[in-house]
N, CA, C and O atoms as a GROMACS GRO file, in nm:
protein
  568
    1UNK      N    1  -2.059  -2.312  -2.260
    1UNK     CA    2  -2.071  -2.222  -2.372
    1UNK      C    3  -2.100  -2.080  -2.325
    1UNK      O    4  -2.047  -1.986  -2.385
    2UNK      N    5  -2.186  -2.058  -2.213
    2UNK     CA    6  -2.213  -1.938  -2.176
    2UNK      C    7  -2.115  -1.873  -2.091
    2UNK      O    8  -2.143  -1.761  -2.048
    3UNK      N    9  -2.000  -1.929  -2.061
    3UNK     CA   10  -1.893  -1.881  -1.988
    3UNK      C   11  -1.764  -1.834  -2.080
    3UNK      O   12  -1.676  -1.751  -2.060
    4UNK      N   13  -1.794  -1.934  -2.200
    4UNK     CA   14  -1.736  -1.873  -2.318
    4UNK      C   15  -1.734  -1.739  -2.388
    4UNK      O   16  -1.642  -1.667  -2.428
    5UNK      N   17  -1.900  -1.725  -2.393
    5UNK     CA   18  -1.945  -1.612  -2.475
    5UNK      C   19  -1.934  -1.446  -2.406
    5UNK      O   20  -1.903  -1.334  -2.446
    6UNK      N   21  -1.981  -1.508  -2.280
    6UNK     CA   22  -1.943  -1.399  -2.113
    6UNK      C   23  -1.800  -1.348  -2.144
    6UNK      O   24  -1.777  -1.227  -2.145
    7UNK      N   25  -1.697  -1.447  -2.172
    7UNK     CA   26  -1.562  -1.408  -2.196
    7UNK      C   27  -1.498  -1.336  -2.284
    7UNK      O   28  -1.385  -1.293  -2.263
    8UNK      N   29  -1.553  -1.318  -2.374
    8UNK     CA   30  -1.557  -1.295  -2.507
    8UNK      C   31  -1.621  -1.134  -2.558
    8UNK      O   32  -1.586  -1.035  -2.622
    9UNK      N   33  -1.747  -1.195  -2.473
    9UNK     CA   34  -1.790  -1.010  -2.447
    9UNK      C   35  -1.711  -0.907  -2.322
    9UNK      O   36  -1.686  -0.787  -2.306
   10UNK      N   37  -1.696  -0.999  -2.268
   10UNK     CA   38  -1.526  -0.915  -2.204
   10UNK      C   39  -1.485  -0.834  -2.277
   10UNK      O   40  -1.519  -0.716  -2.280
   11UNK      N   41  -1.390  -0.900  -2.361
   11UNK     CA   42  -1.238  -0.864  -2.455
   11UNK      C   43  -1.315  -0.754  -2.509
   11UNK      O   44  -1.275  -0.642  -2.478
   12UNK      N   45  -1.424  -0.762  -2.590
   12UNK     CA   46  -1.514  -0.658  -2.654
   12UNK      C   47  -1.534  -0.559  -2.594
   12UNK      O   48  -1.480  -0.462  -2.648
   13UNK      N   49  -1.606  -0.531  -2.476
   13UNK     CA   50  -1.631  -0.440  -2.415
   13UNK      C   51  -1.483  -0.394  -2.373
   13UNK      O   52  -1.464  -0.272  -2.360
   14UNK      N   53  -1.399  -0.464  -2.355
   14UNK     CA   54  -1.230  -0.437  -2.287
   14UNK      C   55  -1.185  -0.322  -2.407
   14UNK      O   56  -1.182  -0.202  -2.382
   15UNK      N   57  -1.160  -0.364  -2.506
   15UNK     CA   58  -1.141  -0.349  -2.673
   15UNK      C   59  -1.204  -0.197  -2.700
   15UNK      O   60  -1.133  -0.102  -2.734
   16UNK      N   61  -1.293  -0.194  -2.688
   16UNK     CA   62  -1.382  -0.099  -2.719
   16UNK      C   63  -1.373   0.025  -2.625
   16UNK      O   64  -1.421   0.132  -2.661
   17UNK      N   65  -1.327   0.013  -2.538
   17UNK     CA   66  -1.301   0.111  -2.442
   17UNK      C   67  -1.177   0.129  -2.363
   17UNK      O   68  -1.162   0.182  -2.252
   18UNK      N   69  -1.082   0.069  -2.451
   18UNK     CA   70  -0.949   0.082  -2.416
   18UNK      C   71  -0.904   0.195  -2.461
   18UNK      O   72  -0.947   0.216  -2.574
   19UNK      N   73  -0.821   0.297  -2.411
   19UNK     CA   74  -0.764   0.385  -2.468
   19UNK      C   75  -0.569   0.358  -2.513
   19UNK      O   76  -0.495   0.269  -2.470
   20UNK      N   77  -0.552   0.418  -2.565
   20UNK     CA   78  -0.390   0.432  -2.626
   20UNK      C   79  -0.343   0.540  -2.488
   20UNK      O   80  -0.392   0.651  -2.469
   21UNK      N   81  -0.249   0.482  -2.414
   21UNK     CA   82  -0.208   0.563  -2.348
   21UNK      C   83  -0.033   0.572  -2.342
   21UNK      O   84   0.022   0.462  -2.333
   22UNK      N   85   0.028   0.654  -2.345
   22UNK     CA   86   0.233   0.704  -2.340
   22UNK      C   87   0.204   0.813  -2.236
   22UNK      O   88   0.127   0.897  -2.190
   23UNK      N   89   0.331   0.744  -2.231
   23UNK     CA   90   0.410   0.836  -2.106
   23UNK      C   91   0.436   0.975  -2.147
   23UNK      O   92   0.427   0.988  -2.270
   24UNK      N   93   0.468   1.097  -2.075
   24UNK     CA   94   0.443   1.222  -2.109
   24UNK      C   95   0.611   1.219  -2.111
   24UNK      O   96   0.674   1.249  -2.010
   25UNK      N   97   0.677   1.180  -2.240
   25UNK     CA   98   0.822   1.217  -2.254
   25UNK      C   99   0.900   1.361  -2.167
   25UNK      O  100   0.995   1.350  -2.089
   26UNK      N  101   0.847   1.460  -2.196
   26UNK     CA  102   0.845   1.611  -2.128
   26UNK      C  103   0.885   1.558  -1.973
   26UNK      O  104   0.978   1.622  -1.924
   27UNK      N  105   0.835   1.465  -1.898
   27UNK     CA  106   0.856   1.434  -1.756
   27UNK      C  107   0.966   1.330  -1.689
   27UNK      O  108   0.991   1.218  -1.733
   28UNK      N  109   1.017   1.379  -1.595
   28UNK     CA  110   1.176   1.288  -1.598
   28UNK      C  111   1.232   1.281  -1.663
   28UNK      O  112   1.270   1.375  -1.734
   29UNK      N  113   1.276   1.134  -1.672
   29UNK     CA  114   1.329   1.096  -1.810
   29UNK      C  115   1.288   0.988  -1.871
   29UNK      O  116   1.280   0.874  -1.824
   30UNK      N  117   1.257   1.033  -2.000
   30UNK     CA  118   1.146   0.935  -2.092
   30UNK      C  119   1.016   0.953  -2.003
   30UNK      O  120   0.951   0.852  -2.029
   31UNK      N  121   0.957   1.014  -1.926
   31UNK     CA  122   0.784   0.992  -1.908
   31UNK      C  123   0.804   0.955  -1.754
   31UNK      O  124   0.699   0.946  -1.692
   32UNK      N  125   0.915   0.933  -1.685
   32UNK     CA  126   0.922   0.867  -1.536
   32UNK      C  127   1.021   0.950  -1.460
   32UNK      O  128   1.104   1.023  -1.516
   33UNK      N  129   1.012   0.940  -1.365
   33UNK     CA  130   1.132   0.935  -1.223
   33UNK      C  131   1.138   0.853  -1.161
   33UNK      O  132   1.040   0.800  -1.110
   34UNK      N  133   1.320   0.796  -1.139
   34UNK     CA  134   1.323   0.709  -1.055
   34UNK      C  135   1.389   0.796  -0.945
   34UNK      O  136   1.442   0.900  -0.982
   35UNK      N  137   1.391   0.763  -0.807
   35UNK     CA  138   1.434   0.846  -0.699
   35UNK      C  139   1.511   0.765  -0.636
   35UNK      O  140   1.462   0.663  -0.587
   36UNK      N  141   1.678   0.800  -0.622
   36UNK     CA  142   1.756   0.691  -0.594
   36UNK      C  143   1.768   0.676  -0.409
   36UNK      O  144   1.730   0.761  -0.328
   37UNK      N  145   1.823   0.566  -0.384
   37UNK     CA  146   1.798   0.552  -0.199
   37UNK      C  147   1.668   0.576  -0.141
   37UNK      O  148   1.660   0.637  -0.034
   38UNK      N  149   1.557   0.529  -0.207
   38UNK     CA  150   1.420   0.476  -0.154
   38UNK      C  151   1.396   0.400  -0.181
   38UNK      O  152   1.470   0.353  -0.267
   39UNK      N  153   1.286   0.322  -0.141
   39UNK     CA  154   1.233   0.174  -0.090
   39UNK      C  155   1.121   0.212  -0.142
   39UNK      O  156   1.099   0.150  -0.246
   40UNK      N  157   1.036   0.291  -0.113
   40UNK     CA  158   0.882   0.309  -0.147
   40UNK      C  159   0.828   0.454  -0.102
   40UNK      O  160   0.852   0.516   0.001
   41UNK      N  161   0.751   0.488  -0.208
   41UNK     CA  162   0.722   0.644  -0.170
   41UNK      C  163   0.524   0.623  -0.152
   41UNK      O  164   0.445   0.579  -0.236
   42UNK      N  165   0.496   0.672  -0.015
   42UNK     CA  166   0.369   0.660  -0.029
   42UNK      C  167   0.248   0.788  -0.064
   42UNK      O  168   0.136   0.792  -0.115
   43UNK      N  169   0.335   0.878  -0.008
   43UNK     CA  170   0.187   1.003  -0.102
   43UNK      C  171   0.293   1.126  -0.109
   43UNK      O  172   0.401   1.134  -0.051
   44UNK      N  173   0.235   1.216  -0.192
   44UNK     CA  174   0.271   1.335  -0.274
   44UNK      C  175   0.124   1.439  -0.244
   44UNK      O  176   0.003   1.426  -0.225
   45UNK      N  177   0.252   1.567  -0.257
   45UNK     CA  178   0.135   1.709  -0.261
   45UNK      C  179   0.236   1.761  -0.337
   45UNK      O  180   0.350   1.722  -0.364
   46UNK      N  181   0.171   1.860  -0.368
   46UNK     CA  182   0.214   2.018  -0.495
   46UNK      C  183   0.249   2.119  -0.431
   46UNK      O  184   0.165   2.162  -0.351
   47UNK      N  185   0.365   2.183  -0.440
   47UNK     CA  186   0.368   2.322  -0.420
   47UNK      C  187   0.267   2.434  -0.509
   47UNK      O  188   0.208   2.420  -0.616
   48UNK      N  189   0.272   2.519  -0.440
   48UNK     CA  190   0.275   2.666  -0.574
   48UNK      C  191   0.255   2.667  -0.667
   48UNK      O  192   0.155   2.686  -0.736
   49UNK      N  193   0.423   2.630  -0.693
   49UNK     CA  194   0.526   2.607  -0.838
   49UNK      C  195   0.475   2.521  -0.920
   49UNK      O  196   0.470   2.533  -1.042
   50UNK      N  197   0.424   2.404  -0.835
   50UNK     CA  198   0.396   2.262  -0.905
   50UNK      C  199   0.501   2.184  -0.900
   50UNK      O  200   0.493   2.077  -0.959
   51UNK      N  201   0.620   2.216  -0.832
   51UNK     CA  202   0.676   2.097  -0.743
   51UNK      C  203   0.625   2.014  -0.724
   51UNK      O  204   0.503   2.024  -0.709
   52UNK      N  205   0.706   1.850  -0.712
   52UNK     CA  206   0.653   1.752  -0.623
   52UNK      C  207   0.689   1.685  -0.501
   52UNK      O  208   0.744   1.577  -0.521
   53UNK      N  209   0.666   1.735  -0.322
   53UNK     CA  210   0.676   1.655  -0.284
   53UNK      C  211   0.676   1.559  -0.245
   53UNK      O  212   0.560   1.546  -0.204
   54UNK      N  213   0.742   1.447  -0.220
   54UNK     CA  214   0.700   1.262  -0.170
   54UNK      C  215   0.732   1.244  -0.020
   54UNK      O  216   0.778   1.314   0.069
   55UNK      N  217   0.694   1.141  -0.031
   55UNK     CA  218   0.765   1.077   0.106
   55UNK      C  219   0.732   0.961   0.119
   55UNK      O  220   0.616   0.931   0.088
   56UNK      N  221   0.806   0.880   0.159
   56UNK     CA  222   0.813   0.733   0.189
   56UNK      C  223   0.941   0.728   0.279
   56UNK      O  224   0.995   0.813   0.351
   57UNK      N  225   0.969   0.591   0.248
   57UNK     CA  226   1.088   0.554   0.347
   57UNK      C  227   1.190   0.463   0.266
   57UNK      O  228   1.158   0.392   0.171
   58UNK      N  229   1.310   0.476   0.319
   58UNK     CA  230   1.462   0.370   0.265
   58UNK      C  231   1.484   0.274   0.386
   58UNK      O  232   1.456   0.309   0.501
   59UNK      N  233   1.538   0.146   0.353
   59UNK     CA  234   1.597   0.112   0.420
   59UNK      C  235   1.723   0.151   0.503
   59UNK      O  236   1.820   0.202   0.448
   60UNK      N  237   1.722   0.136   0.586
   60UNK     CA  238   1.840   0.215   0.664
   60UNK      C  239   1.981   0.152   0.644
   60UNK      O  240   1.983   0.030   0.632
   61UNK      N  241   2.100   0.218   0.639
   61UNK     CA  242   2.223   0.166   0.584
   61UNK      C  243   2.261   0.030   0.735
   61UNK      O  244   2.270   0.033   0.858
   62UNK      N  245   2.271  -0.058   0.639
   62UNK     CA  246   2.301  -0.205   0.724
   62UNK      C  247   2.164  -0.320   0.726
   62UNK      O  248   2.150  -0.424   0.790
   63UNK      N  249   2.076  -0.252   0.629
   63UNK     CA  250   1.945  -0.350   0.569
   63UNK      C  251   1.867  -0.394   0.681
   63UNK      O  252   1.872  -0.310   0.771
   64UNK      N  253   1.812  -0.472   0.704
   64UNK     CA  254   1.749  -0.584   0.786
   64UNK      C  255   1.604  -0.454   0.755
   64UNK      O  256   1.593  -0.362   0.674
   65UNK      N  257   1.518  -0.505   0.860
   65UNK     CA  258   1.374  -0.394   0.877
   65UNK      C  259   1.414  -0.306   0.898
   65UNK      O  260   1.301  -0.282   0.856
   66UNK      N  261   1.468  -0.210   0.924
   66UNK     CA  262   1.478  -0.066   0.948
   66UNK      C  263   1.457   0.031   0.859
   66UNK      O  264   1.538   0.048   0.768
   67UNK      N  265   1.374   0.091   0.869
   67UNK     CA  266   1.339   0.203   0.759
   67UNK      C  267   1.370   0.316   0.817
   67UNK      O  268   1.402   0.320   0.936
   68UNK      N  269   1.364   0.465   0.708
   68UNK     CA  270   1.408   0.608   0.774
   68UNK      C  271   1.288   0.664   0.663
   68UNK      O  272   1.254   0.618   0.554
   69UNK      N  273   1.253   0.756   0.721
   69UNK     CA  274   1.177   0.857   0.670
   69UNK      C  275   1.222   0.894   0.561
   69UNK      O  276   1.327   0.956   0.572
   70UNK      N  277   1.173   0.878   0.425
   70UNK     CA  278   1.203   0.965   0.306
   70UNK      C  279   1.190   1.065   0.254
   70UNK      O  280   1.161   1.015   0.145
   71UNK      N  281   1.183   1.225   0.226
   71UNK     CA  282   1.104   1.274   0.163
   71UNK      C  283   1.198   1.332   0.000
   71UNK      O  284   1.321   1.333  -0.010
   72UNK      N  285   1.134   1.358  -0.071
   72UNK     CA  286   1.211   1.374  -0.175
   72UNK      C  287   1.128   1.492  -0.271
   72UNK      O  288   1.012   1.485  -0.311
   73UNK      N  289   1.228   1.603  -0.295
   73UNK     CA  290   1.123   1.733  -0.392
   73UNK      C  291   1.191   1.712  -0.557
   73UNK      O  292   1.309   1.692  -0.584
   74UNK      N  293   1.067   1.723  -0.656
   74UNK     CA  294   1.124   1.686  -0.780
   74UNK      C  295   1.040   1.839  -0.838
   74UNK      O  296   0.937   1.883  -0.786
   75UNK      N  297   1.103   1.892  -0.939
   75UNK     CA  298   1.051   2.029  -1.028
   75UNK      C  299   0.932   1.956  -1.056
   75UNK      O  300   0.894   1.840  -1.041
   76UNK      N  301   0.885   2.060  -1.102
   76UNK     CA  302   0.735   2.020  -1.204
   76UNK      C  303   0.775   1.914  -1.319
   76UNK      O  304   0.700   1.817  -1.335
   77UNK      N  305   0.894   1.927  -1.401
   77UNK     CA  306   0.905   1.843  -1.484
   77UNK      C  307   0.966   1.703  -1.452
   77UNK      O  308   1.000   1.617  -1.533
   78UNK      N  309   0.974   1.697  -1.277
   78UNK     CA  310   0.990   1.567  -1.232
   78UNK      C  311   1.122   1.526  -1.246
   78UNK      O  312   1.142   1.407  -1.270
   79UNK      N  313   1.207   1.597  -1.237
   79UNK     CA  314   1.375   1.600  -1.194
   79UNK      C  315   1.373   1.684  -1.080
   79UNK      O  316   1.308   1.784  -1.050
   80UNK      N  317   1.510   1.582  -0.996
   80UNK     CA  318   1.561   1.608  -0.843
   80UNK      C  319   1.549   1.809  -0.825
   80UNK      O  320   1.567   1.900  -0.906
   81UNK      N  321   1.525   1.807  -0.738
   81UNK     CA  322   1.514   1.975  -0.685
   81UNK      C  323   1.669   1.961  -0.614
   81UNK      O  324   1.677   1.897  -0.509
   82UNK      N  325   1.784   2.017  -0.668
   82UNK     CA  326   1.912   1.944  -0.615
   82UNK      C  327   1.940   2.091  -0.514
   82UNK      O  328   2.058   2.103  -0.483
   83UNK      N  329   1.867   2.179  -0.471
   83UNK     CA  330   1.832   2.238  -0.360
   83UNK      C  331   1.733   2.237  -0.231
   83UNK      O  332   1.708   2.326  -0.151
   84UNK      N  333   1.690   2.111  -0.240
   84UNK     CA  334   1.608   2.064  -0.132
   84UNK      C  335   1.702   1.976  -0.088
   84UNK      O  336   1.759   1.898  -0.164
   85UNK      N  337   1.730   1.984   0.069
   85UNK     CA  338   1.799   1.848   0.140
   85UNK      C  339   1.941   1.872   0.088
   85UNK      O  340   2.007   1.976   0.077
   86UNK      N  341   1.967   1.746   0.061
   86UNK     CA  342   2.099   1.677  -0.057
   86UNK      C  343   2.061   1.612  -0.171
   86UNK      O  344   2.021   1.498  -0.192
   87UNK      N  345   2.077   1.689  -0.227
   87UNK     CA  346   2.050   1.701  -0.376
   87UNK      C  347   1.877   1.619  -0.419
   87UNK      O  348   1.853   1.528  -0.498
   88UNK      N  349   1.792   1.692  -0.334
   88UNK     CA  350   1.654   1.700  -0.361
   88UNK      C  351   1.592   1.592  -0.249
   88UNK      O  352   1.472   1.567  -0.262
   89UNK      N  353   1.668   1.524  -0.138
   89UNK     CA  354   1.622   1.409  -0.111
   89UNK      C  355   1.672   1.442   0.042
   89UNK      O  356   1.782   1.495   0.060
   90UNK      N  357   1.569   1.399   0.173
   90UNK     CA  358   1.642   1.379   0.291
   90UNK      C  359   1.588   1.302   0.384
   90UNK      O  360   1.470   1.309   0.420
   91UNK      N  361   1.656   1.239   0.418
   91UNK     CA  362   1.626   1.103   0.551
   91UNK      C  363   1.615   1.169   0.702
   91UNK      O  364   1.673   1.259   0.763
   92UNK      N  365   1.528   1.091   0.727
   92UNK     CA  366   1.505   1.172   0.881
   92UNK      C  367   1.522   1.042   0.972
   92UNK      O  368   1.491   0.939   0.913
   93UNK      N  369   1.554   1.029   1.070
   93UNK     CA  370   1.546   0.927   1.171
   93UNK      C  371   1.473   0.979   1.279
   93UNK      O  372   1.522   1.071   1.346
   94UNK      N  373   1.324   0.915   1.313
   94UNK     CA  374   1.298   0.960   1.412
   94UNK      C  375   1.302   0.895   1.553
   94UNK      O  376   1.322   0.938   1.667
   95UNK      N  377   1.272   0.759   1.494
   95UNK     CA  378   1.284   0.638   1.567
   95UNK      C  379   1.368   0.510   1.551
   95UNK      O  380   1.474   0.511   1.488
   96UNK      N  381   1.310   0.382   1.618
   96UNK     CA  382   1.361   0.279   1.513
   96UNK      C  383   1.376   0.273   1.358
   96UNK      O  384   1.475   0.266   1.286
   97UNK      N  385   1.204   0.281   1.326
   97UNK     CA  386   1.202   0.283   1.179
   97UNK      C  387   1.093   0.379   1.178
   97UNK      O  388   1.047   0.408   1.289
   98UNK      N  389   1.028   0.449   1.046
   98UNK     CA  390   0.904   0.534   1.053
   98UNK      C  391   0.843   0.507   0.914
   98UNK      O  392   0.919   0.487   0.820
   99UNK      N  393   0.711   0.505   0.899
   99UNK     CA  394   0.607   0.513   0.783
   99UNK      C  395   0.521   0.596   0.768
   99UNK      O  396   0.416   0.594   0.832
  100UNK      N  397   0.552   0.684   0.681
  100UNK     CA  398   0.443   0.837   0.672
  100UNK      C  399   0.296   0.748   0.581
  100UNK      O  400   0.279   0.650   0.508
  101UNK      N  401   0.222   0.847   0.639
  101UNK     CA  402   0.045   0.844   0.596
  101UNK      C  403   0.054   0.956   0.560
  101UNK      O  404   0.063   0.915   0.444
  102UNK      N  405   0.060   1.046   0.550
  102UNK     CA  406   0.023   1.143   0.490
  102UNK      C  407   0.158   1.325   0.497
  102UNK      O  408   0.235   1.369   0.582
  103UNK      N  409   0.116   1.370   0.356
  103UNK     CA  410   0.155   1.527   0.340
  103UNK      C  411   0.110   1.613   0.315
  103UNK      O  412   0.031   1.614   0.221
  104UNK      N  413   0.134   1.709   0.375
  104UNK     CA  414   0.044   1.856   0.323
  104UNK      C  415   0.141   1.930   0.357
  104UNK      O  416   0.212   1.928   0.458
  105UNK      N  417   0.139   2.062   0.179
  105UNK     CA  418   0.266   2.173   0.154
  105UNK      C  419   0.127   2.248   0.274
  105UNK      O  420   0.010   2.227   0.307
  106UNK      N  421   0.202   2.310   0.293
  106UNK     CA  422   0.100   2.474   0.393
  106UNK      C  423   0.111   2.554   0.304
  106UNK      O  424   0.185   2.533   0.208
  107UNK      N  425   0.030   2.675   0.321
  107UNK     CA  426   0.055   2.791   0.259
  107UNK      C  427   0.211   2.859   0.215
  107UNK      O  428   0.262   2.888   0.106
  108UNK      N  429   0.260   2.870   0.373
  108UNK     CA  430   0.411   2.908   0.349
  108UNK      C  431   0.514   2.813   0.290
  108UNK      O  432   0.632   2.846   0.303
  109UNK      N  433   0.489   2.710   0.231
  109UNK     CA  434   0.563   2.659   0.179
  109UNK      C  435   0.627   2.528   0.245
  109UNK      O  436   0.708   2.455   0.188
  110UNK      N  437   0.571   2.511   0.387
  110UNK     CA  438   0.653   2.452   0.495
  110UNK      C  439   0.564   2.277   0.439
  110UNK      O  440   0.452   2.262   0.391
  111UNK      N  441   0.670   2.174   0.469
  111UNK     CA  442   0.636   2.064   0.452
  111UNK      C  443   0.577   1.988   0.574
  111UNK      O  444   0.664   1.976   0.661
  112UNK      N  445   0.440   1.922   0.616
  112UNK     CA  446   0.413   1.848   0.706
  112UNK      C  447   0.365   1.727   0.689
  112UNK      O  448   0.256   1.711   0.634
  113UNK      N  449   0.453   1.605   0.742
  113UNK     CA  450   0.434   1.522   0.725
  113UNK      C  451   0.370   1.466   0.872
  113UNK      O  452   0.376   1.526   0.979
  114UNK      N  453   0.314   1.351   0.848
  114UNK     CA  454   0.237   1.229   1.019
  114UNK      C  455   0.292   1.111   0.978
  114UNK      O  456   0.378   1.105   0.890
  115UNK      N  457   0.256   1.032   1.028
  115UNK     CA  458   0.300   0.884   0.969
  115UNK      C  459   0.321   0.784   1.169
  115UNK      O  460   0.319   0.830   1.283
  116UNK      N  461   0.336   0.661   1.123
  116UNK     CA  462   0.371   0.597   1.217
  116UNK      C  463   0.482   0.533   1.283
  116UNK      O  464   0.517   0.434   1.218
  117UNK      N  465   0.571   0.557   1.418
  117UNK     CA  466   0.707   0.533   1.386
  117UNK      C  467   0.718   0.399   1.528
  117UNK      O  468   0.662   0.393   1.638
  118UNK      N  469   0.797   0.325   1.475
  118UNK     CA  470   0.807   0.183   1.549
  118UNK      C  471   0.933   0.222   1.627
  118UNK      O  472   1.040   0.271   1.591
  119UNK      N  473   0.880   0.182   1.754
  119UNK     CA  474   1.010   0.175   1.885
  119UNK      C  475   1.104   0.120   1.892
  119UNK      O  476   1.192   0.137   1.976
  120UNK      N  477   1.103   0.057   1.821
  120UNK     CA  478   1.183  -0.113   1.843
  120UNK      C  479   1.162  -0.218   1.952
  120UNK      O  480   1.093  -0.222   2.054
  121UNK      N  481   1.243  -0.299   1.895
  121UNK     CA  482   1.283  -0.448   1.988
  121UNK      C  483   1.235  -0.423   2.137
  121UNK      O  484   1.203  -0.307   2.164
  122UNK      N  485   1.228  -0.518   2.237
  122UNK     CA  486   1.234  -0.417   2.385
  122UNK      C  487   1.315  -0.610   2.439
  122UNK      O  488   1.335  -0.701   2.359
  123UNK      N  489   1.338  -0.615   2.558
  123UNK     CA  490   1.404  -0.712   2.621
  123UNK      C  491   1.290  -0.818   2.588
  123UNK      O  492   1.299  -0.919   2.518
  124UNK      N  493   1.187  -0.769   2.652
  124UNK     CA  494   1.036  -0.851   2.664
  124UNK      C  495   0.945  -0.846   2.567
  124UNK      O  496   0.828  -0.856   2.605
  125UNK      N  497   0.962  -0.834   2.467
  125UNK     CA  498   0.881  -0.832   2.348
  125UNK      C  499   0.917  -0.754   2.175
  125UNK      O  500   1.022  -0.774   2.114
  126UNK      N  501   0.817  -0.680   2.131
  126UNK     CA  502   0.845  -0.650   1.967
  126UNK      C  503   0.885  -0.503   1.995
  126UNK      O  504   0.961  -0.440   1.921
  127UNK      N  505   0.822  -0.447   2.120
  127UNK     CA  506   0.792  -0.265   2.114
  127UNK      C  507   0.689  -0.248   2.082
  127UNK      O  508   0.603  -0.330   2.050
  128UNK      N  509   0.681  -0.086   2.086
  128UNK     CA  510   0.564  -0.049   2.025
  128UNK      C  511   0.543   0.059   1.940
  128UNK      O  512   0.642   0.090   1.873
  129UNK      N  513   0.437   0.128   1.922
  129UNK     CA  514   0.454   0.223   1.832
  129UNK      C  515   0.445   0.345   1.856
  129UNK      O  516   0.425   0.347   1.977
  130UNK      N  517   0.446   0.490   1.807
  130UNK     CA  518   0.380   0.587   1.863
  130UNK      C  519   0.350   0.687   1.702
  130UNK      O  520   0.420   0.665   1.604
  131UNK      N  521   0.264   0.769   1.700
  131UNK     CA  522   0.232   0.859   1.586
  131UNK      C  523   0.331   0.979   1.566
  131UNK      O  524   0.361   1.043   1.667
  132UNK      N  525   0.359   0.999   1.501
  132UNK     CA  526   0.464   1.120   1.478
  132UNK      C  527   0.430   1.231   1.349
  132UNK      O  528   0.395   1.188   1.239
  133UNK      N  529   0.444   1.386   1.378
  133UNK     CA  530   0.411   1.456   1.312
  133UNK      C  531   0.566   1.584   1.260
  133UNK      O  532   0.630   1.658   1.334
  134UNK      N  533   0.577   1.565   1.140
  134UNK     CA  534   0.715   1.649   1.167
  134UNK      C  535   0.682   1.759   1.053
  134UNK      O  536   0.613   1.743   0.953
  135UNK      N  537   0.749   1.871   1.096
  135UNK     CA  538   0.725   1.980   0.962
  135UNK      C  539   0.884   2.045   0.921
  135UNK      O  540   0.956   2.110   0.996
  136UNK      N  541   0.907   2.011   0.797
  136UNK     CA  542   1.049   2.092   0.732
  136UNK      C  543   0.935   2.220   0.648
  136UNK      O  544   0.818   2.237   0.613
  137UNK      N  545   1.082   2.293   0.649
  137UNK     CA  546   1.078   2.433   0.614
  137UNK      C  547   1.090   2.386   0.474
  137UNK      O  548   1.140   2.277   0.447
  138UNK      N  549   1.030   2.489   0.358
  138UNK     CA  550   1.034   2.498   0.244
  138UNK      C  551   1.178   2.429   0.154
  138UNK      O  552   1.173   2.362   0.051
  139UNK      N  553   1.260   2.458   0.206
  139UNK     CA  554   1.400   2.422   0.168
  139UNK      C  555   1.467   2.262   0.222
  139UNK      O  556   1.563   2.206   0.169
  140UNK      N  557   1.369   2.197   0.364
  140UNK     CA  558   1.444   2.074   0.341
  140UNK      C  559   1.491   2.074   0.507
  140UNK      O  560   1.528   1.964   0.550
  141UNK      N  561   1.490   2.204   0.614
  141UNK     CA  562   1.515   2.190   0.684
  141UNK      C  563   1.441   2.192   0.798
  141UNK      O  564   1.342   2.265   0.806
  142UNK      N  565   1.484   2.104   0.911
  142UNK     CA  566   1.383   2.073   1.028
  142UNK      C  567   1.368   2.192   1.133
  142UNK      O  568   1.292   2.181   1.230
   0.00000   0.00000   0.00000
């Protein structure tokens, strides 16, 4: 009974302090962005402007594990910046595959990303890894 009532004052307290929340229509489209030829985007910073840059990684063309560096710039209202890269979006290969940890815009506008990038395969084992730090210019270029 007391696991009942515990439950119950859940929903209540749940209930009671739930808010009504929608998507901000004004952003993307309908309230979202989807960003096409990525796999997963792991962190974002702001320009200035209020740009958004991302970055994550895609699978690399021919599937299996291989990933490529993603980064992708969307306006403030969260549509493609189709002047960054190709058409707001650009793949970097640095290695085998790579996974960013982290971004920061700089002052000048310049993009710096770190992250961790895998060696690959080796005869005698998996490989290994090494840390990688890369910075594009405001516009997309290395």
């Amino acid at each position: 009974m007391k696991k009942i009532f515990t439950f119950y004052l859940f929903l209540v307290i749940v209930k009671l302090y739930s808010q009504v929340i929608t998507l901000d229509t004004s952003f993307g489209n309908a309230g979202f962005t989807l960003i096409p030829d990525t796999s997963e985007i792991n962190c974002f910073d702001f320009d200035t402007s209020g740009n958004i840059i991302s970055t994550g990684y895609a699978i690399a063309p021919g599937g299996g594990s291989i990933y490529h560096l993603t980064t992708v710039k969307t306006n403030s209202d969260g549509i493609l910046d189709s002047s960054f890269g190709t058409n707001g979006i650009i793949k970097t290969a640095i290695a085998y595959s790579e996974m960013p940890y982290a971004i920061k815009i700089l002052p000048d506008g310049r993009i710096l990303i770190c992250g961790s990038a895998y060696l690959g395969p080796t005869p005698s084992g998996p490989g290994g890894y090494i840390g990688f730090a890369i910075r594009y210019d405001k516009d997309g270029k290395i």
